[in-house]
PDB file of C-alpha atoms in Angstrom:
ATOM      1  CA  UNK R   1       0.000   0.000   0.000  1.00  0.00           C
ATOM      2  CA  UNK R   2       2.797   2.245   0.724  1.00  0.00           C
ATOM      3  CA  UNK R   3       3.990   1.622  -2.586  1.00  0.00           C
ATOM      4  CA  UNK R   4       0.930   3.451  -4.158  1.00  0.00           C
ATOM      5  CA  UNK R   5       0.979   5.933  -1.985  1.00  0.00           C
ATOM      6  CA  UNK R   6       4.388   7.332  -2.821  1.00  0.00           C
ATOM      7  CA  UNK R   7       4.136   6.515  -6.806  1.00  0.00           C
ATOM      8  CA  UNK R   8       3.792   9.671  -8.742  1.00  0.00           C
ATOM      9  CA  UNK R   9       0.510  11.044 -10.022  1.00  0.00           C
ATOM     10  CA  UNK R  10       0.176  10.495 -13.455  1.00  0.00           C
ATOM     11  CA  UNK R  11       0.307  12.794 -15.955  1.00  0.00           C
ATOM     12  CA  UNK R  12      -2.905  13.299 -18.621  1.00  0.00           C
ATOM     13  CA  UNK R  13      -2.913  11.060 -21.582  1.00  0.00           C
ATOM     14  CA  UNK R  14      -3.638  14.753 -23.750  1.00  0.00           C
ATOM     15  CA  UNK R  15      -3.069  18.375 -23.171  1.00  0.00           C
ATOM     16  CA  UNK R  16      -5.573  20.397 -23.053  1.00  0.00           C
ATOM     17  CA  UNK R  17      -5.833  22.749 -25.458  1.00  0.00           C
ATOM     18  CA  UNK R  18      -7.553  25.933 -26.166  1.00  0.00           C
ATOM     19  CA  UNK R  19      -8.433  24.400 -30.027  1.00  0.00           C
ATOM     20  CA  UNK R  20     -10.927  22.389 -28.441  1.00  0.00           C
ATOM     21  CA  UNK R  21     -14.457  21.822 -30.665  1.00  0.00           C
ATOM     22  CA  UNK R  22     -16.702  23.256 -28.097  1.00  0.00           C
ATOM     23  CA  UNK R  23     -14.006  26.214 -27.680  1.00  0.00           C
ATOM     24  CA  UNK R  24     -14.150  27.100 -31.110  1.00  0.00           C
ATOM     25  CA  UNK R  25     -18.028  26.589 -31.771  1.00  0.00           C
ATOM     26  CA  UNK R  26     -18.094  28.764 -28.519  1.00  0.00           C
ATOM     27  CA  UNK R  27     -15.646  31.688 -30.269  1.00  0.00           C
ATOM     28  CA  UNK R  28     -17.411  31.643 -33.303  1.00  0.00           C
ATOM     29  CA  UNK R  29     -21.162  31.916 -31.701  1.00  0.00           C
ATOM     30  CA  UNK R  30     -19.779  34.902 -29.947  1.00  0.00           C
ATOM     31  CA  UNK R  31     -17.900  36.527 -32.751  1.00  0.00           C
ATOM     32  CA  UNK R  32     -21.609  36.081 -34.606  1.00  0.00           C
ATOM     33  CA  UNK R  33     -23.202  38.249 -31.707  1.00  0.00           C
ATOM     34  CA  UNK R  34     -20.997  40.349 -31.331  1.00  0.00           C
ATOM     35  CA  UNK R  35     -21.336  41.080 -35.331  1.00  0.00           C
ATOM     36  CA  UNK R  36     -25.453  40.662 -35.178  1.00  0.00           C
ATOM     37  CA  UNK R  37     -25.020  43.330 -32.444  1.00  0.00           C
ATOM     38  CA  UNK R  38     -22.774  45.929 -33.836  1.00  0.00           C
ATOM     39  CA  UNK R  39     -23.303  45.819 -37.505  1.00  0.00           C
ATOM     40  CA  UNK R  40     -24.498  48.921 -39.114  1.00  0.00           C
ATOM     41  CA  UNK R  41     -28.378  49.278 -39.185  1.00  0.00           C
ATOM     42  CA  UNK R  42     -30.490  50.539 -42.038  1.00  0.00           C
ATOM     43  CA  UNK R  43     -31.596  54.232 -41.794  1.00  0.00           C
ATOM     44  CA  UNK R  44     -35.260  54.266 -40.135  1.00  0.00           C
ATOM     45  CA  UNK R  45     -37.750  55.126 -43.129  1.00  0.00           C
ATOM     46  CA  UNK R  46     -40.778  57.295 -41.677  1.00  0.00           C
ATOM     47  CA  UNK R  47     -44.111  56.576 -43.079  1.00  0.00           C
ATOM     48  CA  UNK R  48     -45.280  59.409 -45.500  1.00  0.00           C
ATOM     49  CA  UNK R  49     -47.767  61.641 -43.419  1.00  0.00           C
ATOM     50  CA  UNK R  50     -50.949  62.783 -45.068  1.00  0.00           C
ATOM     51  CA  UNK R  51     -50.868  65.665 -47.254  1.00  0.00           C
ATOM     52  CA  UNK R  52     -51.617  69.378 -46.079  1.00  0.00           C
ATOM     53  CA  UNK R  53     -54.628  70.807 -45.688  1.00  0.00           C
ATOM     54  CA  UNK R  54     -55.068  74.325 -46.605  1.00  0.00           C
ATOM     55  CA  UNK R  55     -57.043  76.437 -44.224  1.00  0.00           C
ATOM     56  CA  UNK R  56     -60.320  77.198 -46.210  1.00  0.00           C
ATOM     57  CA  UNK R  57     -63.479  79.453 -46.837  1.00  0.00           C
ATOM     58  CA  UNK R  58     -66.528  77.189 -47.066  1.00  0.00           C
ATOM     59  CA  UNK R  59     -69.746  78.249 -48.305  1.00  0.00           C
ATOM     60  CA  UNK R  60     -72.680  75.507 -47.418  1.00  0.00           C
ATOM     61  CA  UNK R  61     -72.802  74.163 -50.951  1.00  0.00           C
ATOM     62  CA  UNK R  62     -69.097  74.404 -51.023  1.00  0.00           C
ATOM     63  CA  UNK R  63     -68.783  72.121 -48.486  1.00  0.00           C
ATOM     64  CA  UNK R  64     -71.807  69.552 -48.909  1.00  0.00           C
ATOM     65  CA  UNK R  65     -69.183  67.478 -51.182  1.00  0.00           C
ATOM     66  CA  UNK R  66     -67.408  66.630 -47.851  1.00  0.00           C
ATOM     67  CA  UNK R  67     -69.458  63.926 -46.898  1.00  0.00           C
ATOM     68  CA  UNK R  68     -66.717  60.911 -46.998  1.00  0.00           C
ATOM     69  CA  UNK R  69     -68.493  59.519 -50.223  1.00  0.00           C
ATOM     70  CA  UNK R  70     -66.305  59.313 -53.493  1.00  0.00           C
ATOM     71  CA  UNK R  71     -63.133  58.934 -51.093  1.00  0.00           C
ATOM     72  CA  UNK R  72     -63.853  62.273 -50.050  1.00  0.00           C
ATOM     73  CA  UNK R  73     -62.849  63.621 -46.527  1.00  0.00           C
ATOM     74  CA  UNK R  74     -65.701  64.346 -44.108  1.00  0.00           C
ATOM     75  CA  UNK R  75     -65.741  67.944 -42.863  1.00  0.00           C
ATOM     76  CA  UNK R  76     -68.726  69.348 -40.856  1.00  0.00           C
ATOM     77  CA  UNK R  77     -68.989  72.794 -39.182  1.00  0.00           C
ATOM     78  CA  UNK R  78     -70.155  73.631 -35.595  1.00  0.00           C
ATOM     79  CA  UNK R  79     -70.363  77.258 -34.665  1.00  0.00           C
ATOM     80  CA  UNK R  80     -68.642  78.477 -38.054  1.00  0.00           C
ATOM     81  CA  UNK R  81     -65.895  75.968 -37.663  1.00  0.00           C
ATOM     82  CA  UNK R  82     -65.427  73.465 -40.531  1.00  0.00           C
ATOM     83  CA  UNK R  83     -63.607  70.372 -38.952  1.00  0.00           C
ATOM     84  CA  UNK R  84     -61.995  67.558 -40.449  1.00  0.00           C
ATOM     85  CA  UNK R  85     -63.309  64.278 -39.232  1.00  0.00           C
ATOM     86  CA  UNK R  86     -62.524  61.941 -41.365  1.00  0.00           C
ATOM     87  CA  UNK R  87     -60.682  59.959 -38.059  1.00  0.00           C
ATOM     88  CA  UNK R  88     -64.086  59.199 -37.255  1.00  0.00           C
ATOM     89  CA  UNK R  89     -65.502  58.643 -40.551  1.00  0.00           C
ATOM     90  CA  UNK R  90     -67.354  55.586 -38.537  1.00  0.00           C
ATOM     91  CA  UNK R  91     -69.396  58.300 -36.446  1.00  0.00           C
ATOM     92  CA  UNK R  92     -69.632  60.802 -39.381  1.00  0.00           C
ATOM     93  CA  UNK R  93     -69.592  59.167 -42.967  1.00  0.00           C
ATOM     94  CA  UNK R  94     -71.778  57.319 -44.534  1.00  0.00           C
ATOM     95  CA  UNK R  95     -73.410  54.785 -42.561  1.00  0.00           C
ATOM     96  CA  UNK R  96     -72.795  56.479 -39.534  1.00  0.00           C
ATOM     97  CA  UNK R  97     -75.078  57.550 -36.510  1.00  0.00           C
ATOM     98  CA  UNK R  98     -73.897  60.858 -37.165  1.00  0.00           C
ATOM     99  CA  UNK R  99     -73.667  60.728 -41.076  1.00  0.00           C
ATOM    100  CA  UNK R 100     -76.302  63.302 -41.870  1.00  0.00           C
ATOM    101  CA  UNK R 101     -73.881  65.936 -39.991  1.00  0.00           C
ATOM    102  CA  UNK R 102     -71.121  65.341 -42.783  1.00  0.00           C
ATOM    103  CA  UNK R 103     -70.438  68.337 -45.678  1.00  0.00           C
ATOM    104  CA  UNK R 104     -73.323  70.110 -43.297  1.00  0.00           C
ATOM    105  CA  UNK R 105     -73.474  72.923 -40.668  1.00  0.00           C
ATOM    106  CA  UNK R 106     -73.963  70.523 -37.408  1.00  0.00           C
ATOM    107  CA  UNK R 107     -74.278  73.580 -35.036  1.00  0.00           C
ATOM    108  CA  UNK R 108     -77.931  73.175 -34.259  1.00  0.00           C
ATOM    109  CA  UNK R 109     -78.234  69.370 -34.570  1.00  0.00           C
ATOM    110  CA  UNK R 110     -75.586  68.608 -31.898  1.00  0.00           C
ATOM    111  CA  UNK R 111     -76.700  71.383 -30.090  1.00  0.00           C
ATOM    112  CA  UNK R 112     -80.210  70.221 -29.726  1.00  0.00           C
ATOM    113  CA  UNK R 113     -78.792  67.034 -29.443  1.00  0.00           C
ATOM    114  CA  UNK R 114     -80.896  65.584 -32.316  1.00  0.00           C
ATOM    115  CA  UNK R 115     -79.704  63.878 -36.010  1.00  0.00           C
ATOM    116  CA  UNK R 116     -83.166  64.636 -37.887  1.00  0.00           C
ATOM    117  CA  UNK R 117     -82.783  66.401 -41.152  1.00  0.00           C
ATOM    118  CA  UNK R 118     -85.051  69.732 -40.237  1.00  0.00           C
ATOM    119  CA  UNK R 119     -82.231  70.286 -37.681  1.00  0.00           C
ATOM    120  CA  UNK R 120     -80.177  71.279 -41.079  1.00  0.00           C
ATOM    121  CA  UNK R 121     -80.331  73.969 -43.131  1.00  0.00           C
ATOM    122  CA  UNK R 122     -82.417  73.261 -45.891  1.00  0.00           C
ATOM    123  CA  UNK R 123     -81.601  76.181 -48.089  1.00  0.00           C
ATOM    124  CA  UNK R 124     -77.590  75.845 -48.718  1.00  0.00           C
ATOM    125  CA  UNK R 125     -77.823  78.865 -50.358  1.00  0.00           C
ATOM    126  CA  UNK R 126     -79.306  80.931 -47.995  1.00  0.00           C
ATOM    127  CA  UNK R 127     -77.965  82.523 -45.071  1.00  0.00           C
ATOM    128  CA  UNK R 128     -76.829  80.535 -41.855  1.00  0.00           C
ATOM    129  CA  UNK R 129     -78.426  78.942 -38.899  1.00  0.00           C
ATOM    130  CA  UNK R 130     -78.055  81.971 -36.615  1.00  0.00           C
ATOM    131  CA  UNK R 131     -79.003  79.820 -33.546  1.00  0.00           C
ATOM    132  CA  UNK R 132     -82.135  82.056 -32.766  1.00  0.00           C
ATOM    133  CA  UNK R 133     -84.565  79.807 -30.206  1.00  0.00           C
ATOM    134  CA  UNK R 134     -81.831  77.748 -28.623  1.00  0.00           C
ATOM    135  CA  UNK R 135     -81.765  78.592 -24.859  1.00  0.00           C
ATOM    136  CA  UNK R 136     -78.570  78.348 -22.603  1.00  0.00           C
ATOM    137  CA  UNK R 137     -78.680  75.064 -22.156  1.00  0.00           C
ATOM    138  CA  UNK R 138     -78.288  74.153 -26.263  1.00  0.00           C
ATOM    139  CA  UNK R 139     -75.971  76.651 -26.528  1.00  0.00           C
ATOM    140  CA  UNK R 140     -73.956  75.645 -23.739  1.00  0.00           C
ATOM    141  CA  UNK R 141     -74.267  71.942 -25.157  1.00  0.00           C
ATOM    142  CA  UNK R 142     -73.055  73.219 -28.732  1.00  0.00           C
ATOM    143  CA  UNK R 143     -70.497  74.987 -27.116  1.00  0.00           C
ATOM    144  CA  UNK R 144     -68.890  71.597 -25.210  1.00  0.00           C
ATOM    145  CA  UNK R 145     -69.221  70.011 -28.300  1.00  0.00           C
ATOM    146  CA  UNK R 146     -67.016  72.715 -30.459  1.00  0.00           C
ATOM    147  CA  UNK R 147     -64.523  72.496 -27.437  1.00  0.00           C
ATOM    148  CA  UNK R 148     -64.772  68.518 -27.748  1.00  0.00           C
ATOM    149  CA  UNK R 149     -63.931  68.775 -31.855  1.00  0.00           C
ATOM    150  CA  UNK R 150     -61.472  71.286 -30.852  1.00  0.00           C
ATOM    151  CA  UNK R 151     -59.524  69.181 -28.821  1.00  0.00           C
ATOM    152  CA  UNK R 152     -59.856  65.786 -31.298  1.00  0.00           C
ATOM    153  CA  UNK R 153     -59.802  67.109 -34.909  1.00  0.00           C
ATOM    154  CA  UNK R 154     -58.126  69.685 -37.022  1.00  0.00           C
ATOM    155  CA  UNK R 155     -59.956  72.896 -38.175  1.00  0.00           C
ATOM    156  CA  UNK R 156     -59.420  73.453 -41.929  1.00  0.00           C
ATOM    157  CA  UNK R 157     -61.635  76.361 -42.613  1.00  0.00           C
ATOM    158  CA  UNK R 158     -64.771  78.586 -41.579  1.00  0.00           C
ATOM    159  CA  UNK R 159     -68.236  78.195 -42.765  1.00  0.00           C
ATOM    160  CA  UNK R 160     -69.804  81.527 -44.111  1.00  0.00           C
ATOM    161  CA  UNK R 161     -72.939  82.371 -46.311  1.00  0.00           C
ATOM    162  CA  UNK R 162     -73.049  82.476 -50.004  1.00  0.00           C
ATOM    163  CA  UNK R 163     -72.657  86.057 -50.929  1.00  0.00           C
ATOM    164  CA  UNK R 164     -69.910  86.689 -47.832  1.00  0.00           C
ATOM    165  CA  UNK R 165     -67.549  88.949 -48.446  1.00  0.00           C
ATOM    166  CA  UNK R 166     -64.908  86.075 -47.418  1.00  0.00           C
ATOM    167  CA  UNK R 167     -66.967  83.573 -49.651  1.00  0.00           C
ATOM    168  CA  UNK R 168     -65.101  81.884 -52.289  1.00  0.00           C
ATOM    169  CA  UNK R 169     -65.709  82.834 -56.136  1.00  0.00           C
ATOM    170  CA  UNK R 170     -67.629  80.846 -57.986  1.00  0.00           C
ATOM    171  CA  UNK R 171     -65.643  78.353 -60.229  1.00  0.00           C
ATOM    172  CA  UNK R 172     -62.444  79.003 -57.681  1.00  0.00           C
TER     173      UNK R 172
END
C-alpha cells in the first residue's frame, strides 16, 4: 500500500488545449453576436404623413361634397368651424349615426342634441343657422361640443354664407 501511496501522479494522456471543438463553436457563436449586435443598421424610413390641408373658406354648398363619399374627406362645421373628421368617418360618414352631420353645418343638430334632417339647413344657399330659439342650455351643449372637436380634430376652414364677403368665387 505504501507503494501506491508514494508513486507519482500520473500525468494526462492529452493536453488540453484551447483548439478544443466546443471552444471554437463557442468563439465563433460569440464573434456572430458580437457582429449581429454591432453591424451597421439601415436608416429608419418614416411613413409618409398625409398631405396638407389648406385652411379654407366654405360656403354651405361648397362644403356639402365633404361627406366621406367618393373617397372624399368628411368635414362638418359647428359654430362656423369646418372640422376635419374623417378619423371618425365611422361616427360621421356614410353609414354612420352621425352621417347626416357630414359636408353640413352641425351647429344646431348637436346642439339640440338631435340627427333629424329639419335640424339642417335646408336652403344651402341661404344665409346661416343663426341659432335664434336655442336657450342656454343648447348653446352651452353646442359649445362643449365645439370644445370637444377642438380638442380631437383639425380645423381646416370657416363656414360663411353664399354672398360673404370672405366667400369663395364661384368656379375658384
Amino acid at each position: 500500500m505504501a507503494d501506491k501511496a508514494d508513486a507519482p501522479l500520473s500525468a494526462p494522456t492529452h493536453a488540453q488545449s484551447i483548439a478544443s471543438p466546443i471552444n471554437l463553436i463557442l468563439i465563433s457563436l460569440l464573434i456572430v453576436l458580437v457582429y449581429l449586435r454591432l453591424r451597421p443598421k439601415p436608416p429608419a424610413v418614416l411613413a409618409k404623413g398625409p398631405p396638407p390641408i389648406v385652411f379654407q373658406t366654405f360656403t354651405p354648398p361648397a362644403l356639402r361634397p365633404y361627406n366621406g363619399e367618393n373617397n372624399m374627406p368628411v368635414y362638418l362645421a359647428v359654430n362656423g368651424k369646418v372640422f376635419d373628421v374623417s378619423s371618425g368617418r365611422n361616427f360621421y360618414g356614410p353609414g354612420g349615426p352621425y352621417e347626416n352631420f357630414a359636408g353640413r353645418d352641425a351647429s344646431r343638430g348637436l346642439a339640440c342634441g338631435s340627427f333629424d334632417e329639419d335640424m339642417l339647413t335646408k336652403d344651402l344657399n341661404g344665409p346661416l343657422d343663426d341659432l335664434k330659439g336655442l336657450g342656454d342650455e343648447e348653446m352651452e351643449a353646442m359649445r362643449g361640443w365645439e370644445e370637444r372637436f377642438d380638442e380631437k380634430y383639425l380645423v381646416v376652414g370657416k363656414l360663411v354664407a353664399v354672398g360673404h364677403p370672405e366667400a369663395p368665387k364661384e368656379g375658384s
